[in-house]
Structure formats: structure tokens, C-alpha cells
CSV table of C-alpha atoms and ligand atoms in Angstrom, one decimal:
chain,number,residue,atom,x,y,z
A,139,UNK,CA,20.8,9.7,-8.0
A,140,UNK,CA,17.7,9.6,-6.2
A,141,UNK,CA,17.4,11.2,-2.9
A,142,UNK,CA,15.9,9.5,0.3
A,143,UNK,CA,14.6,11.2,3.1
A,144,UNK,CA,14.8,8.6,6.1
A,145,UNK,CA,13.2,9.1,9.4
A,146,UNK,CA,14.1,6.7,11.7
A,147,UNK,CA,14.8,7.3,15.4
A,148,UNK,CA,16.9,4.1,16.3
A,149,UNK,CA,20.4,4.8,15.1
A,150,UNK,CA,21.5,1.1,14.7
A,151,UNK,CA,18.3,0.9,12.6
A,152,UNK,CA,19.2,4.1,10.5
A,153,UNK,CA,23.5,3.5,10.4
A,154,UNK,CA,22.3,-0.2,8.4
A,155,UNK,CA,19.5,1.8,6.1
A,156,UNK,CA,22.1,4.6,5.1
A,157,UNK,CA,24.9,2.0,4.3
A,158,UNK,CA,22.5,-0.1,2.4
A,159,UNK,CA,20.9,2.6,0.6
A,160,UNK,CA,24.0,4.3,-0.3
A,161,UNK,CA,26.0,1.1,-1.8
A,162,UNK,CA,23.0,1.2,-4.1
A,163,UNK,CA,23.6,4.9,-5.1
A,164,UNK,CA,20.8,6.3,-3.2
A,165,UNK,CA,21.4,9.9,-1.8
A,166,UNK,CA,20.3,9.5,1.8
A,167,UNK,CA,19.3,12.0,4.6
A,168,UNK,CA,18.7,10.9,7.6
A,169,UNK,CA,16.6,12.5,10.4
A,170,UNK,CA,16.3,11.5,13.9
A,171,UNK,CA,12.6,12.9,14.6
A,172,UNK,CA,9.5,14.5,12.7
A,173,UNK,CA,10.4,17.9,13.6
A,174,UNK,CA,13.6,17.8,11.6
A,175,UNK,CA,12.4,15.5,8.5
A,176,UNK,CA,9.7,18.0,8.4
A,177,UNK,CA,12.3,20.8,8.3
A,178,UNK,CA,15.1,19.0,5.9
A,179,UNK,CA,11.8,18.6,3.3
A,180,UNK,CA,11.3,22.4,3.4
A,181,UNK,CA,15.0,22.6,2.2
A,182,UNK,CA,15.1,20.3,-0.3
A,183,UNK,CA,13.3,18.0,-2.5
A,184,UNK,CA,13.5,14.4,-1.9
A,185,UNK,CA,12.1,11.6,-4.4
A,186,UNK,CA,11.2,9.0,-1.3
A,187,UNK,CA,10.7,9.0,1.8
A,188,UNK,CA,11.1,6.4,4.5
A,189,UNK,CA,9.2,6.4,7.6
A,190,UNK,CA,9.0,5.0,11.3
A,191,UNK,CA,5.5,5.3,12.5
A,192,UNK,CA,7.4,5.6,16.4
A,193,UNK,CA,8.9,8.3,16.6
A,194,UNK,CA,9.9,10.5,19.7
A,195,UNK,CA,8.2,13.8,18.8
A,196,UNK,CA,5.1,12.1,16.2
A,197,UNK,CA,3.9,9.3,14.2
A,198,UNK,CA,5.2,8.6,11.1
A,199,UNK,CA,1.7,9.0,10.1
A,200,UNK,CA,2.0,12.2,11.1
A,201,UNK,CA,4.9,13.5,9.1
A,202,UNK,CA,3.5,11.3,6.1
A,203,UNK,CA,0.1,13.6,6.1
A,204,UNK,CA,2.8,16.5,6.4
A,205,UNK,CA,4.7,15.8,3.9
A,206,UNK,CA,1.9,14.8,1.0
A,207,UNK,CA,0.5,18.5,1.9
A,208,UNK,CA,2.9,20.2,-0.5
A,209,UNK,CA,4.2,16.5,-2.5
A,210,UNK,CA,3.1,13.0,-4.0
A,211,UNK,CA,6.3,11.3,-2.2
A,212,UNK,CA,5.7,8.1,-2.6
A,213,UNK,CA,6.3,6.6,0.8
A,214,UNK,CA,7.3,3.5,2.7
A,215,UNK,CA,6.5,3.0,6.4
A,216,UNK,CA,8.4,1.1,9.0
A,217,UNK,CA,6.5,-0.7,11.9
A,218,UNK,CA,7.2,-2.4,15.0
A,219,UNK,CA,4.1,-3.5,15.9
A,220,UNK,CA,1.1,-5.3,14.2
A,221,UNK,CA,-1.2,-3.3,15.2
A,222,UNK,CA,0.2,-0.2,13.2
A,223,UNK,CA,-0.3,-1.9,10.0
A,224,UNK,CA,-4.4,-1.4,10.2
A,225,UNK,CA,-3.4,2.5,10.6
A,226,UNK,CA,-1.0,2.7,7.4
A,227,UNK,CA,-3.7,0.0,5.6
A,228,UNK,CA,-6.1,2.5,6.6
A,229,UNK,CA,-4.6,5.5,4.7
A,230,UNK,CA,-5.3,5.9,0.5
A,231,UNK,CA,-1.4,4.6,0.3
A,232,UNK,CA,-1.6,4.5,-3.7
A,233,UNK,CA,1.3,3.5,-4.9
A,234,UNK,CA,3.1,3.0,-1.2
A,235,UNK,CA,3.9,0.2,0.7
A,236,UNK,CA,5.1,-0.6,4.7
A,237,UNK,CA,7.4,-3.2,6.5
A,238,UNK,CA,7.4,-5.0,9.3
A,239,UNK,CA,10.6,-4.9,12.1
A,240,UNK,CA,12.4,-6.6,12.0
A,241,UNK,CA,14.0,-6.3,8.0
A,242,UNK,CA,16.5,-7.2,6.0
A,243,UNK,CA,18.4,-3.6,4.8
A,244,UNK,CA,18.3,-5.4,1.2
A,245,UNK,CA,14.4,-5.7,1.2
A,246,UNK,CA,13.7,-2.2,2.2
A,247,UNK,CA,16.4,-1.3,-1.2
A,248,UNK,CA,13.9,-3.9,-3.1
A,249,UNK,CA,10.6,-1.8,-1.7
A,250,UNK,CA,11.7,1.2,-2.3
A,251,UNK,CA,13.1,0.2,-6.4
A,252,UNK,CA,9.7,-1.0,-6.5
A,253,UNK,CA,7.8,1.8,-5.1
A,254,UNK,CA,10.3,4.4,-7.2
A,255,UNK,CA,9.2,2.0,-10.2
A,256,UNK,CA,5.9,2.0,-9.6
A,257,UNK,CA,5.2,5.8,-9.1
A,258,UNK,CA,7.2,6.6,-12.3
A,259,UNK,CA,5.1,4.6,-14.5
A,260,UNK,CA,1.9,4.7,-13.1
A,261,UNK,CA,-0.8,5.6,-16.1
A,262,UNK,CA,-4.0,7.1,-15.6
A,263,UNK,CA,-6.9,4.9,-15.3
A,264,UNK,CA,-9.1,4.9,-18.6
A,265,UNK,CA,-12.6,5.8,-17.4
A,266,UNK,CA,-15.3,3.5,-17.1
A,267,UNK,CA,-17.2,4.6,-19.9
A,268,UNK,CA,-14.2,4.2,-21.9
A,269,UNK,CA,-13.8,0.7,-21.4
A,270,UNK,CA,-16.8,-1.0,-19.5
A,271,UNK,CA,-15.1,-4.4,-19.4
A,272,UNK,CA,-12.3,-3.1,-16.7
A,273,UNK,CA,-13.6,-5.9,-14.4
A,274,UNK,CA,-15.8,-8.5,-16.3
A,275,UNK,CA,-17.1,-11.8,-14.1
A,276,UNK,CA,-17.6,-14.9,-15.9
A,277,UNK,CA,-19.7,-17.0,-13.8
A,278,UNK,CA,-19.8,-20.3,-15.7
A,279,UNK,CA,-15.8,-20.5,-15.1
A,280,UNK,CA,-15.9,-18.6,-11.7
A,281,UNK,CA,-13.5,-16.1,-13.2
A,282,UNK,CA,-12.7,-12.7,-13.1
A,283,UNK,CA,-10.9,-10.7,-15.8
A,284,UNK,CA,-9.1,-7.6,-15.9
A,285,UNK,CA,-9.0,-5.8,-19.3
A,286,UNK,CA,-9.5,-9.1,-20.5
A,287,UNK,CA,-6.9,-10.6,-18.4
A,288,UNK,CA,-8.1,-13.7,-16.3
A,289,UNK,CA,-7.1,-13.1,-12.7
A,290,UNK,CA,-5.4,-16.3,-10.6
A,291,UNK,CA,-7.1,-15.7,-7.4
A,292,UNK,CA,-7.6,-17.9,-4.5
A,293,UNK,CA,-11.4,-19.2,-3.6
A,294,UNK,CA,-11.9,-16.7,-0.9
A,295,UNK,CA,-10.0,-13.5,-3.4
A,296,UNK,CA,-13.0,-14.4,-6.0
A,297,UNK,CA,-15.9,-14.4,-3.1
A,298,UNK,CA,-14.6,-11.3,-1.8
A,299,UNK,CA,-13.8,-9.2,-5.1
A,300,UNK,CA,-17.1,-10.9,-6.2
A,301,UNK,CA,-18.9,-8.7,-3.3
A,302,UNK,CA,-17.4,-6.0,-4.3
A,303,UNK,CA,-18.2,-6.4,-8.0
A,304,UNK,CA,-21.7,-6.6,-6.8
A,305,UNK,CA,-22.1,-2.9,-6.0
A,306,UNK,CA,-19.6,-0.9,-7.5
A,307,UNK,CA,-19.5,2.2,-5.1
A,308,UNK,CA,-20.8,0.9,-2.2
A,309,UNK,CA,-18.5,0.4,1.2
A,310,UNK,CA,-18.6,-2.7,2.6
A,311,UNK,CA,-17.2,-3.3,6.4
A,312,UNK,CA,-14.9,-5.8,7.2
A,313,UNK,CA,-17.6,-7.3,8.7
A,314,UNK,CA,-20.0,-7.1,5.7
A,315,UNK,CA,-17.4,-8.7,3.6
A,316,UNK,CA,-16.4,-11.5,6.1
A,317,UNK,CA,-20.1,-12.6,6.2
A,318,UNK,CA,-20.5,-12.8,2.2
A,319,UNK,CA,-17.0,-14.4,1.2
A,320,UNK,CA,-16.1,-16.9,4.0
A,321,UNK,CA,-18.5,-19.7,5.3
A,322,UNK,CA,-17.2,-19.4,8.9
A,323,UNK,CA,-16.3,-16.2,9.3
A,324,UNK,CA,-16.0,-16.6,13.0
A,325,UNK,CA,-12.4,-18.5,12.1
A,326,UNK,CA,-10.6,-15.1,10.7
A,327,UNK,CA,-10.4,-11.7,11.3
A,328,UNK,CA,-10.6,-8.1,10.1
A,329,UNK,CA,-6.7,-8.6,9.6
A,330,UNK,CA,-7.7,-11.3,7.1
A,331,UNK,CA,-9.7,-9.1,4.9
A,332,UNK,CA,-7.0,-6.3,4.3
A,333,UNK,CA,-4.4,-9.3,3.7
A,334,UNK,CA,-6.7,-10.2,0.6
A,335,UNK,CA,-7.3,-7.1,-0.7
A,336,UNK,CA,-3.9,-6.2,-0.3
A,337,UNK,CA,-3.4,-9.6,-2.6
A,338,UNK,CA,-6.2,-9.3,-4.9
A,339,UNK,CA,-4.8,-5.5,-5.2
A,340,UNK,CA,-1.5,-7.5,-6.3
A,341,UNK,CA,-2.8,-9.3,-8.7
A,342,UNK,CA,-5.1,-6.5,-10.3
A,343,UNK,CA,-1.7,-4.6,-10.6
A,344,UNK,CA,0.3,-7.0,-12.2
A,345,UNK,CA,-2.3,-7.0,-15.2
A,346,UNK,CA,-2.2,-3.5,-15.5
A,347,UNK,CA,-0.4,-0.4,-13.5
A,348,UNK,CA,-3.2,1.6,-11.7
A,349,UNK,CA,-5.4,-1.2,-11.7
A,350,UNK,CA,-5.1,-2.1,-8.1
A,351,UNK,CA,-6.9,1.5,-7.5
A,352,UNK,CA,-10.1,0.0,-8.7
A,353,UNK,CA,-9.9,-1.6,-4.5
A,354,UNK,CA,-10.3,1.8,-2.6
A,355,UNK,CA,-9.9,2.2,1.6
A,356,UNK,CA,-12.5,4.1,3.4
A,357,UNK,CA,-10.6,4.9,5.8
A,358,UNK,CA,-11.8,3.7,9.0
A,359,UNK,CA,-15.2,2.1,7.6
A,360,UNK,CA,-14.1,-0.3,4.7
A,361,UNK,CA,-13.4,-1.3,1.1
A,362,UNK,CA,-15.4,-0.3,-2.0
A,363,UNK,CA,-14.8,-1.0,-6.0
A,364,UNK,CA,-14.5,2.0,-7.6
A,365,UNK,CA,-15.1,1.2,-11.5
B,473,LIG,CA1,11.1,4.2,16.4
């Protein structure tokens, strides 16, 4: 049974999240603030961890940096606002995820299958010079492959991934990459650029596990290809 460590400070929130989670034969634990998630962690080992990012002693953020000090829990966040999301975008989540209040009880127990899913069979990436053709463009059919898999992206996906595949280990701003992959970039925002990557990061996945790493966050300054 795998145990859940969930930190939410809103009991109505929490009483549907332990029902949920247990019908699905999740153990649960539930904590009411940081201070004692922090402590129920030293006591035992949990497999996931569910946070709120407001929470009445510290973020979620917080107790997310605590937690990953001593273990890899993979993590999903709870928000209630918009604005949080460029905070938890702005973290190296790996193989996390975060969603928006309000939720269904039976999406969170779809994230967090997925999450437990995806952190169990996550394989190492080969290394470059293992297989140069991780990411290969081919310009005559404006396509780009992944281990030889042709990816489905939208017009603006290929611009932006194409920036990126332009300098492999350089960090383009939001601003850098709005300029290069949209024709009027005054029409979107920075918000648009981490919904693509978060897409295109989708997509590189569903070819292979680990591959939606090749994206990475700077946190705070931007996105880079890391090949
Ligand atoms: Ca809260």
C-alpha cells in the first residue's frame, strides 16, 4: 500500500482527499501545517507527498525543499492561485506535477498514479555521446524527432523547441524565446512559454521516459536544452 503524506490546511479540502485516497488503498497521513508534516516525515517513510503551497506556518514550497533534503519524494503541489504556479514551474520538479483549486478528489488519485508511475520507471538518460540523435531536426519536413520518434507539435512547440535546439546549453529568457518563436509576441505572455514547454515536455515524455528532462528550468531566469 503506498503511503501519502498530505498537507493540507483546509479540513473540508483534506476529509475529501483522505476519503478518496483511501477507497483507492492509499495509506494516508494527514497534517494540518509544515511543522508537523515536517515532523510525521522524520517518523516514517512516505512514498508521496501532497502539498498546499498556503499553508499557516510555510509554503508548501517550503516543506517540499525540506523534504527532498533527506528524500526523492516525488511530489504534487496544490494551488489556489495562478500566480503560484510560476513558483512550483520555477523549481527542477522532475518527475512532479501541481493542481489547480479547485479539483476533482478523483484527478488528484489520477496525478498521483501517474506521478507514483512515473518515478518508478524513470530510466536514466543515455548520454549524448552515446546516442547523438536524441533530438534530430529535419528541416525540409519542419520536424523534430526524438530517438527517431517524430514529435506532433503545434507551430509555435517546433519554433520554440527549435530555439532551443539551436544552442544546446544556453538559457534563454521567456523573453528571448517569445521574440524568436511567436510573430507578435506582444499578444502572449511569460505564462504562455511555460504552458509550451510544459507540453512540448509532454510530448518528449511520451516517446521516451526521461526524455522530457532534455527541457531544463533555470530557476528564475529561463529554459535551456540540455542534450
Ligand atoms: Ca491552504
Amino acid at each position: 500500500m503506498p503511503r501519502v503524506l498530505l498537507v493540507e490546511d483546509e479540513p473540508a479540502i483534506a476529509d475529501t482527499l483522505v476519503y478518496a485516497l483511501e477507497t483507492e488503498c492509499f495509506d494516508v497521513v494527514h497534517a494540518l501545517t509544515g511543522t508537523d508534516a515536517l515532523a510525521a516525515a522524520g517518523r516514517e517513510a512516505f512514498d508521496f507527498a501532497i502539498l498546499d503551497i498556503g499553508l499557516p506556518d510555510m509554503t508548501g514550497l517550503d516543506v517540499c525543499r525540506r523534504l527532498r533534503e533527506t528524500s526523492p519524494i516525488p511530489i504534487l503541489f496544490l494551488t489556489a492561485r495562478d500566480g503560484e504556479v510560476d513558483r512550483i514551474l520555477g523549481l527542477e520538479l522532475g518527475g512532479d506535477d501541481y493542481v489547480t483549486k479547485p479539483f476533482s478528489p478523483r484527478e488528484i488519485v489520477a496525478r498521483v498514479r501517474a506521478v507514483l508511475r512515473r518515478s518508478q520507471t524513470r530510466a536514466p538518460l543515455p548520454q549524448a555521446s552515446e546516442n547523438p540523435q536524441v533530438l534530430h531536426h529535419d528541416p525540409a519536413a519542419m520536424r523534430v524527432h526524438c530517438h527517431g520518434e517524430p514529435l506532433d507539435l503545434t507551430a509555435h512547440e517546433y519554433k520554440l523547441l527549435l530555439v532551443l535546439l539551436g544552442k544546446p546549453g544556453r538559457v534563454f529568457t521567456r523573453d528571448q524565446l517569445l521574440e524568436n518563436a511567436w510573430q507578435d509576441p506582444g499578444a502572449v505572455t511569460d505564462r504562455t512559454i511555460d504552458a509550451h514547454v510544459k507540453s512540448i515536455r509532454a510530448k518528449l515524455r511520451a516517446v521516451r521516459v526521461g526524455a522530457e528532462d532534455l527541457i531544463q528550468t533555470r530557476r528564475g531566469l529561463g529554459y535551456l536544452l540540455s542534450l
